[in-house]
Coordinates of C-alpha atoms and ligand atoms in Angstrom, one line a residue:
M1 CA 56.5 122.6 172.4
S2 CA 54.3 119.5 172.6
S3 CA 55.3 116.2 171.2
I4 CA 53.6 112.8 170.5
N5 CA 54.9 109.3 170.7
Y6 CA 53.7 108.0 167.3
T7 CA 53.8 104.3 166.8
K8 CA 51.8 101.8 164.8
N9 CA 51.7 98.0 164.7
L10 CA 52.0 97.0 161.0
E11 CA 51.6 93.6 159.4
V12 CA 53.7 92.8 156.4
K13 CA 51.4 93.7 153.4
K14 CA 53.4 91.8 150.9
E15 CA 56.8 90.0 150.7
Y16 CA 59.3 90.7 148.0
D17 CA 62.7 89.5 147.0
V18 CA 63.7 93.0 146.0
I19 CA 62.3 96.4 146.7
V20 CA 63.5 99.3 144.6
C21 CA 62.7 102.7 146.1
G22 CA 62.5 105.5 143.5
G23 CA 61.5 105.1 139.9
G24 CA 64.0 107.3 138.1
V25 CA 66.0 105.9 135.3
A26 CA 68.4 104.1 137.8
G27 CA 65.5 102.6 139.7
V28 CA 63.6 101.4 136.6
A29 CA 66.8 99.8 135.3
A30 CA 67.4 98.1 138.6
A31 CA 63.8 96.9 139.0
V32 CA 63.5 95.6 135.4
T33 CA 66.9 93.8 135.7
A34 CA 66.0 92.2 139.0
A35 CA 62.5 91.1 137.7
N36 CA 64.1 89.7 134.5
N37 CA 66.1 87.5 136.8
G38 CA 62.8 86.0 138.1
L39 CA 62.9 87.9 141.4
K40 CA 59.7 89.1 142.9
T41 CA 60.3 92.8 142.6
L42 CA 58.5 96.0 143.8
L43 CA 59.2 99.4 142.4
I44 CA 58.0 102.3 144.6
E45 CA 57.6 105.8 143.0
K46 CA 56.4 108.8 144.9
S47 CA 55.3 110.7 141.8
N48 CA 52.9 109.8 139.0
I49 CA 55.3 108.9 136.2
L50 CA 58.5 107.0 135.9
G51 CA 61.9 108.5 134.9
G52 CA 62.6 110.9 137.7
L53 CA 64.7 113.9 136.7
G54 CA 65.0 112.4 133.2
T55 CA 61.2 112.9 132.6
L56 CA 59.4 114.6 135.5
G57 CA 62.4 116.9 136.0
L58 CA 62.6 117.7 132.2
I59 CA 66.2 116.7 131.9
N60 CA 65.5 114.9 128.6
L61 CA 69.0 114.4 127.2
F62 CA 71.1 111.3 127.1
V63 CA 74.5 113.0 127.3
P64 CA 77.3 111.5 125.1
M65 CA 77.7 107.8 125.4
C66 CA 80.9 107.6 123.4
N67 CA 84.6 108.8 123.7
G68 CA 84.2 111.6 121.2
R69 CA 86.3 109.6 118.6
G70 CA 83.5 107.5 117.3
K71 CA 83.7 104.7 119.8
Q72 CA 80.7 103.9 122.0
I73 CA 81.4 103.3 125.7
I74 CA 78.0 103.0 127.3
F75 CA 75.8 100.2 126.0
G76 CA 73.5 97.7 127.8
L77 CA 70.0 99.0 128.9
C78 CA 71.1 102.5 128.1
E79 CA 71.7 101.7 124.5
K80 CA 68.3 99.9 124.4
W81 CA 66.4 102.8 126.0
T82 CA 68.2 105.5 123.9
R83 CA 66.9 103.7 120.7
L84 CA 63.5 103.1 122.3
S85 CA 63.1 106.8 123.2
A86 CA 63.8 107.8 119.6
E87 CA 61.2 105.3 118.3
Y88 CA 58.1 107.3 119.2
G89 CA 59.4 110.6 120.7
F90 CA 61.9 113.0 119.3
D91 CA 64.7 111.4 117.3
T92 CA 67.7 113.7 117.7
I93 CA 70.4 110.9 117.4
P94 CA 73.1 112.4 115.1
D95 CA 73.1 111.0 111.6
E96 CA 76.6 109.5 112.2
W97 CA 75.1 107.3 115.0
K98 CA 71.7 106.5 113.6
E99 CA 72.7 103.0 112.6
G100 CA 74.9 102.3 115.6
E101 CA 78.6 102.9 116.1
P102 CA 80.0 104.7 113.0
K103 CA 82.3 102.9 110.7
E104 CA 84.4 106.0 110.1
Y105 CA 86.2 108.2 112.7
T106 CA 83.9 111.0 113.9
E107 CA 84.1 113.6 116.7
V108 CA 80.3 113.9 116.6
R109 CA 79.1 112.6 119.9
Y110 CA 76.3 110.1 120.5
I111 CA 73.5 111.9 122.2
Q112 CA 69.7 111.8 122.2
R113 CA 67.2 114.4 123.3
Y114 CA 63.9 112.7 123.8
S115 CA 60.3 113.5 124.6
P116 CA 60.1 113.3 128.4
Y117 CA 56.6 112.1 128.7
I118 CA 56.6 109.5 125.9
F119 CA 59.8 108.1 127.3
A120 CA 58.2 107.9 130.8
F121 CA 55.4 105.8 129.4
Q122 CA 57.8 103.6 127.5
L123 CA 59.6 103.0 130.9
L124 CA 56.2 101.9 132.3
E125 CA 55.9 99.4 129.4
E126 CA 59.4 98.1 130.3
V127 CA 58.4 97.6 133.9
E128 CA 55.2 95.9 133.0
K129 CA 57.0 93.6 130.6
S130 CA 59.5 92.6 133.3
G131 CA 56.8 91.5 135.7
A132 CA 57.9 93.9 138.5
D133 CA 55.1 95.3 140.6
L134 CA 54.8 99.1 140.6
L135 CA 53.3 101.5 143.2
Y136 CA 52.8 105.1 142.1
D137 CA 52.1 108.0 144.4
C138 CA 53.7 106.1 147.2
I139 CA 56.5 107.3 149.4
A140 CA 59.2 104.9 150.7
C141 CA 59.7 106.4 154.1
D142 CA 61.6 104.3 156.6
P143 CA 63.6 101.1 156.3
V144 CA 62.8 98.4 158.8
M145 CA 66.2 97.4 160.2
E146 CA 67.6 94.6 162.3
G147 CA 71.0 95.9 163.0
N148 CA 72.4 96.7 159.6
V149 CA 70.2 94.3 157.8
C150 CA 67.1 95.7 156.1
R151 CA 63.9 93.7 156.4
G152 CA 61.7 95.9 154.4
V153 CA 60.3 99.4 154.0
I154 CA 57.5 101.5 155.5
T155 CA 55.5 103.4 152.9
E156 CA 52.9 106.2 152.9
S157 CA 50.2 106.4 150.3
K158 CA 46.5 106.9 149.9
G159 CA 46.0 103.7 151.9
G160 CA 48.0 105.0 154.8
T161 CA 51.1 103.6 156.4
E162 CA 52.1 100.1 155.1
Y163 CA 55.0 97.7 155.4
Y164 CA 56.5 95.7 152.6
S165 CA 59.2 93.2 153.4
C166 CA 62.2 92.3 151.2
K167 CA 65.5 90.3 151.0
M168 CA 67.3 93.2 149.2
L169 CA 66.6 96.9 149.1
I170 CA 67.8 99.2 146.4
D171 CA 67.6 103.0 147.2
T172 CA 67.3 104.9 143.9
T173 CA 65.4 107.9 145.4
G174 CA 68.3 110.0 144.1
D175 CA 68.4 111.5 147.6
C176 CA 69.4 108.4 149.6
D177 CA 66.1 108.8 151.5
V178 CA 66.0 105.2 152.7
L179 CA 69.7 104.4 153.1
R180 CA 70.2 107.7 155.0
R181 CA 67.5 106.7 157.4
A182 CA 69.0 103.3 157.8
G183 CA 72.2 104.9 159.0
V184 CA 74.3 104.5 155.9
P185 CA 76.9 107.2 155.9
T186 CA 76.2 109.8 153.2
V187 CA 77.8 113.0 151.8
A188 CA 75.6 116.1 151.5
G189 CA 75.7 118.2 148.4
A190 CA 74.7 121.6 147.3
N191 CA 72.9 123.0 144.3
F192 CA 73.1 125.9 141.9
F193 CA 70.2 128.2 141.0
T194 CA 68.7 126.1 138.2
Y195 CA 65.0 125.7 137.1
L196 CA 64.4 125.1 133.5
G197 CA 61.1 124.6 131.8
K198 CA 59.7 124.6 128.2
L199 CA 57.8 127.4 126.6
V200 CA 55.8 127.4 123.4
S201 CA 55.1 130.6 121.5
I202 CA 53.5 131.6 118.3
D203 CA 57.0 132.1 116.9
S204 CA 58.3 128.7 118.0
C205 CA 55.2 127.0 116.6
R206 CA 55.7 128.9 113.3
R207 CA 59.3 127.6 113.2
A208 CA 58.1 124.1 113.9
V209 CA 55.7 124.3 111.0
E210 CA 58.3 125.7 108.7
R211 CA 60.7 122.9 109.6
N212 CA 58.0 120.3 109.9
N213 CA 59.5 119.3 113.2
I214 CA 57.5 119.4 116.5
F215 CA 60.8 119.5 118.5
D216 CA 61.2 123.1 117.4
A217 CA 57.9 124.2 119.0
F218 CA 59.6 124.2 122.4
T219 CA 62.1 126.8 123.7
T220 CA 63.6 127.0 127.2
I221 CA 62.1 129.2 129.9
A222 CA 64.2 129.6 133.0
G223 CA 63.8 130.5 136.6
G224 CA 67.3 130.2 137.9
P225 CA 69.4 129.7 134.7
I226 CA 72.8 128.4 136.2
N227 CA 74.7 125.7 134.3
L228 CA 76.6 122.6 135.4
W229 CA 79.7 124.6 136.4
G230 CA 77.9 127.2 138.4
D231 CA 79.0 129.9 136.1
D232 CA 77.3 133.2 137.1
Q233 CA 75.7 131.8 140.3
P234 CA 74.4 135.1 141.9
A235 CA 76.3 136.0 145.0
D236 CA 73.0 136.7 146.9
V237 CA 71.5 133.3 146.0
P238 CA 72.6 130.5 148.4
L239 CA 73.4 127.0 147.3
W240 CA 70.5 124.7 148.2
A241 CA 71.2 121.5 150.0
G242 CA 67.7 120.4 149.4
L243 CA 67.5 118.0 152.4
D244 CA 64.6 119.5 154.3
V245 CA 61.1 120.7 153.4
D246 CA 61.9 124.4 154.1
E247 CA 64.8 124.5 151.7
V248 CA 63.0 122.6 149.0
T249 CA 60.0 125.0 149.3
D250 CA 62.3 128.0 149.3
Y251 CA 64.1 126.7 146.1
L252 CA 60.7 126.2 144.4
K253 CA 59.2 129.5 145.5
V254 CA 62.2 131.6 144.4
N255 CA 62.5 129.8 141.0
Q256 CA 58.8 129.8 140.3
K257 CA 58.5 133.6 141.0
L258 CA 61.5 134.2 138.8
M259 CA 60.1 132.1 136.0
L260 CA 56.9 134.1 136.2
E261 CA 58.9 137.4 135.9
N262 CA 60.6 136.0 132.8
V263 CA 57.3 135.0 131.3
K264 CA 56.0 138.5 131.8
K265 CA 58.8 139.7 129.5
T266 CA 57.5 137.7 126.6
H267 CA 54.5 138.7 124.5
K268 CA 51.2 138.1 126.3
D269 CA 49.1 136.7 123.5
S270 CA 51.8 134.6 121.9
R271 CA 53.2 132.2 124.5
E272 CA 52.4 129.5 127.0
I273 CA 54.5 127.5 129.5
A274 CA 54.2 124.0 128.2
M275 CA 56.1 122.1 130.9
I276 CA 57.8 122.9 134.2
P277 CA 60.0 120.5 136.2
L278 CA 57.7 118.7 138.5
M279 CA 60.6 117.7 140.8
P280 CA 63.3 120.0 142.0
Q281 CA 66.2 120.2 139.6
F282 CA 68.7 119.4 142.3
R283 CA 71.7 117.6 140.9
T284 CA 72.6 116.3 144.3
T285 CA 71.1 116.3 147.8
C286 CA 73.4 113.6 149.1
H287 CA 75.0 110.4 147.9
I288 CA 76.3 107.4 149.8
L289 CA 79.8 107.1 151.1
G290 CA 80.4 103.7 149.5
D291 CA 83.2 101.2 150.2
Y292 CA 84.9 103.1 147.4
S293 CA 84.4 106.7 146.1
L294 CA 85.2 107.2 142.4
Q295 CA 88.0 109.8 141.9
V296 CA 88.8 112.0 138.9
D297 CA 92.3 110.5 139.2
D298 CA 90.9 107.1 138.5
V299 CA 90.7 108.1 134.8
Y300 CA 92.0 105.3 132.5
K301 CA 92.3 102.9 135.5
H302 CA 91.0 99.3 135.3
F303 CA 89.2 98.0 138.4
D304 CA 88.9 94.3 139.2
D305 CA 85.4 94.8 140.4
S306 CA 84.3 97.1 137.6
V307 CA 80.6 96.8 136.7
C308 CA 80.7 99.2 133.7
A309 CA 82.9 101.7 131.8
I310 CA 81.7 105.3 131.5
N311 CA 82.9 108.2 129.5
D312 CA 83.1 111.9 130.3
F313 CA 80.1 113.6 128.8
E314 CA 81.7 117.1 128.5
H315 CA 85.2 116.2 127.3
R316 CA 86.6 113.7 124.7
D317 CA 88.7 110.6 125.6
Y318 CA 88.4 110.6 129.4
L319 CA 87.2 107.1 130.5
W320 CA 86.5 105.6 133.9
E321 CA 85.4 102.2 135.3
V322 CA 82.8 102.0 138.0
P323 CA 83.7 99.6 140.9
L324 CA 80.8 97.7 142.5
R325 CA 82.1 99.2 145.7
T326 CA 80.8 102.6 144.7
L327 CA 77.2 101.2 144.9
C328 CA 77.2 99.6 148.3
R329 CA 78.9 99.2 151.7
R330 CA 80.0 95.9 153.1
D331 CA 78.6 96.8 156.5
Y332 CA 75.1 97.0 155.0
P333 CA 74.9 93.6 153.3
N334 CA 71.5 93.8 151.7
M335 CA 71.2 97.4 150.6
M336 CA 72.5 99.1 147.4
T337 CA 72.2 102.3 145.4
A338 CA 72.7 103.4 141.8
G339 CA 72.4 106.6 139.8
R340 CA 72.9 109.9 141.4
S341 CA 73.5 108.6 144.9
A342 CA 76.5 106.5 143.9
S343 CA 79.7 107.2 145.6
G344 CA 82.1 109.6 143.9
D345 CA 84.1 112.7 144.8
G346 CA 83.8 116.0 143.0
Y347 CA 83.6 115.7 139.2
A348 CA 83.9 111.9 139.4
W349 CA 80.5 112.0 141.1
D350 CA 79.1 114.1 138.2
L351 CA 80.2 111.3 135.8
L352 CA 78.2 108.7 137.8
R353 CA 75.0 110.7 138.1
V354 CA 74.1 111.5 134.5
I355 CA 71.4 109.5 132.7
P356 CA 73.5 107.0 130.8
A357 CA 75.6 106.2 133.9
A358 CA 72.5 106.1 136.1
I359 CA 70.9 103.5 133.8
I360 CA 73.9 101.3 133.6
T361 CA 74.6 101.4 137.3
G362 CA 70.9 100.6 137.9
Q363 CA 71.3 97.5 135.6
A364 CA 74.5 96.5 137.5
V365 CA 72.8 96.6 140.9
G366 CA 69.8 94.7 139.6
E367 CA 72.1 91.9 138.6
A368 CA 74.2 92.1 141.8
V369 CA 71.2 91.6 144.1
A370 CA 70.1 88.6 142.0
L371 CA 73.4 86.9 142.6
A372 CA 73.5 87.9 146.2
I373 CA 70.1 86.4 146.8
R374 CA 70.9 83.2 144.9
D375 CA 74.2 82.7 146.8
G376 CA 73.0 83.9 150.2
V377 CA 75.8 86.5 150.4
G378 CA 76.1 90.2 151.0
V379 CA 76.1 92.5 148.0
A380 CA 79.8 93.3 148.5
D381 CA 80.6 89.6 148.3
V382 CA 78.9 88.6 145.1
N383 CA 80.9 86.5 142.6
I384 CA 82.3 89.5 140.7
K385 CA 83.4 87.4 137.7
E386 CA 79.9 86.0 137.3
L387 CA 78.4 89.4 137.7
Q388 CA 80.7 90.8 135.0
N389 CA 79.9 87.9 132.7
K390 CA 76.2 88.5 133.1
L391 CA 76.5 92.2 132.4
T392 CA 78.8 91.5 129.4
A393 CA 76.1 89.1 128.1
E394 CA 73.7 92.0 128.3
N395 CA 76.0 94.2 126.2
V396 CA 77.6 96.2 129.0
M397 CA 81.2 97.3 128.5
I398 CA 83.0 96.3 131.8
H399 CA 86.5 97.4 130.9
F400 CA 87.3 100.0 128.3
P401 CA 89.8 98.8 125.6
D402 CA 93.3 100.1 126.2
E403 CA 93.6 101.3 122.6
Y404 CA 91.0 104.0 123.5
V405 CA 93.5 105.5 126.0
P406 CA 95.3 108.5 124.5
E407 CA 99.0 109.1 125.0
D408 CA 98.4 112.4 126.7
K409 CA 96.6 111.5 129.9
T410 CA 96.3 115.1 131.3
I411 CA 92.8 115.9 132.5
I412 CA 91.5 119.5 131.9
L413 CA 88.0 120.1 133.1
H414 CA 86.2 123.3 132.2
G415 CA 89.5 124.9 131.5
K416 CA 91.0 123.8 134.9
N417 CA 93.4 121.1 135.8
A418 CA 91.6 118.2 137.5
S419 CA 93.4 118.8 140.8
E420 CA 91.8 122.2 141.1
I421 CA 88.4 120.7 141.1
T422 CA 88.0 118.6 144.2
G423 CA 85.0 117.8 146.3
G424 CA 83.1 121.0 146.0
H425 CA 81.9 120.7 142.4
F426 CA 78.2 120.1 142.0
Ligands
LIG1 C1 69.7 120.8 136.2 C2 70.1 119.5 135.8 C3 70.6 119.2 134.5 C4 71.0 117.9 134.2 N1 71.4 117.7 132.9 C5 71.6 116.5 132.4 C6 71.7 116.2 131.1 O1 71.6 117.0 130.2 N2 71.9 114.9 130.7 C7 72.0 113.9 131.6 O2 72.2 112.7 131.2 N3 71.9 114.1 132.9 C8 71.6 115.4 133.4 N4 71.4 115.6 134.7 C9 71.5 114.5 135.7 C10 70.4 113.5 135.5 O3 69.2 114.1 135.1 C11 70.1 112.8 136.9 O4 71.3 112.7 137.7 C12 69.6 111.4 136.6 O5 68.4 111.5 135.9 C13 69.4 110.7 138.0 O6 68.6 109.6 137.8 P1 68.3 108.7 139.2 O7 67.4 107.6 138.7 O8 69.5 108.4 139.9 O9 67.5 109.7 140.2 P2 66.2 110.6 140.0 O10 66.0 111.0 138.5 O11 66.3 111.7 141.0 O12 65.0 109.6 140.4 C14 64.6 109.4 141.7 C15 63.2 109.0 141.7 O13 62.8 108.6 143.0 C16 61.6 109.2 143.3 N5 61.6 109.3 144.8 C17 62.3 110.2 145.5 N6 62.2 110.0 146.8 C18 61.3 108.9 146.9 C19 60.8 108.2 148.0 N7 61.1 108.5 149.3 N8 59.9 107.2 147.8 C20 59.6 106.9 146.5 N9 60.1 107.5 145.4 C21 61.0 108.5 145.6 C22 61.5 110.5 142.6 O14 60.2 110.9 142.4 C23 62.2 110.1 141.3 O15 61.3 109.5 140.4 C24 71.0 116.9 135.1 C25 70.5 117.1 136.4 C26 70.0 118.4 136.7 C27 69.5 118.6 138.1

């Protein structure tokens, strides 16, 4: 095997206060929030649209943002973007929630299934309004480190290899690409056999016309069809870690061939694949091992350093708070994460990764880096009360009200006691 010693001398192309790597919903939230604080901010996105799994990956559903008893838990930028997505794209917000939190008790949950591409363009508008710079079709490759302090990031794009410097780096690549390469400890995941696209057919179009609703023109077409709980994962299909190019390619090939087989079963002249996921539908490749990892057993617990409250999207009542420590490590003072690479164990990690939680943790890190820069401290040492006050002023719920906590605090997840679901759930 031959090898080369491949080095380049790079000048700093541009200096930033904050660089956000990865323009999924968490990254956009972080970048917009940092820029709204007057920080010179760069958002780097490797694809051609914003929103990540939430748009490019066709995961176009804000899962429930309430406790299942008519009380909203997740607000802030998530509330703003939920309403925004319903303005021009599909509006599937239940009637009970159309005007905000219902006045009457309801078990109908607050969700919104939106148009992925219209929402992606709305996110672009949000970034532009904030004044953050954006690079599309640009990969954040390696962090430039001095010890555990990040000085910037090396990128690859049409222009070649470039270097952007920063005071704070936020890795929202979803895969911890940059933090992992910086040496931040991470926890690898594994993924079920899932690849879901959208099909249109003559029948679905007819239905849409009959109901006068374009939403009904789309149906789901699957490669691998496996759900959140891995029900029916075929024994002969491995879980994919998704952390190297061979595995990613294998996942895509297997799923694309299966989707074609499934298409062949539909009628030739009456259908078309309208959208496929243009990034792998991996729930997790890896997440950071933060100063704290959220636990299922933290349900109903208040944390002094909470930056937001979140609810369970599958079950009623269950509430958690997200400590700042799940988004950073004290030994890496100017690097943070948010969204699906936040630190959590088992199902607690699932709670952190979904779109509403990803947006709200993105907003939290955008504010945290602003305070850290202002005060010249590491991200783990920001003035937590001030951070909480800023987020509260932006309509984020920091601590859930105790009156939302039910008397029976038992947690049953997917029919199992919480203690039976530890660590291995993806
Ligand atoms: C099958 C499946 C079903 C799901 N169902 C739901 C659901 O119904 N509702 C829900 O709320 N959530 C759901 N989720 C979870 C949710 O979609 C994601 O966890 C969430 O969107 C993650 O957002 P994020 O911003 O953290 O990361 P991502 O959406 O992964 O965004 C990461 C972004 O970074 C970019 N990027 C990656 N690497 C680099 C790099 N090196 N340089 C530059 N850019 C880079 C990517 O292109 C992407 O845009 C589901 C997930 C999956 C996989």
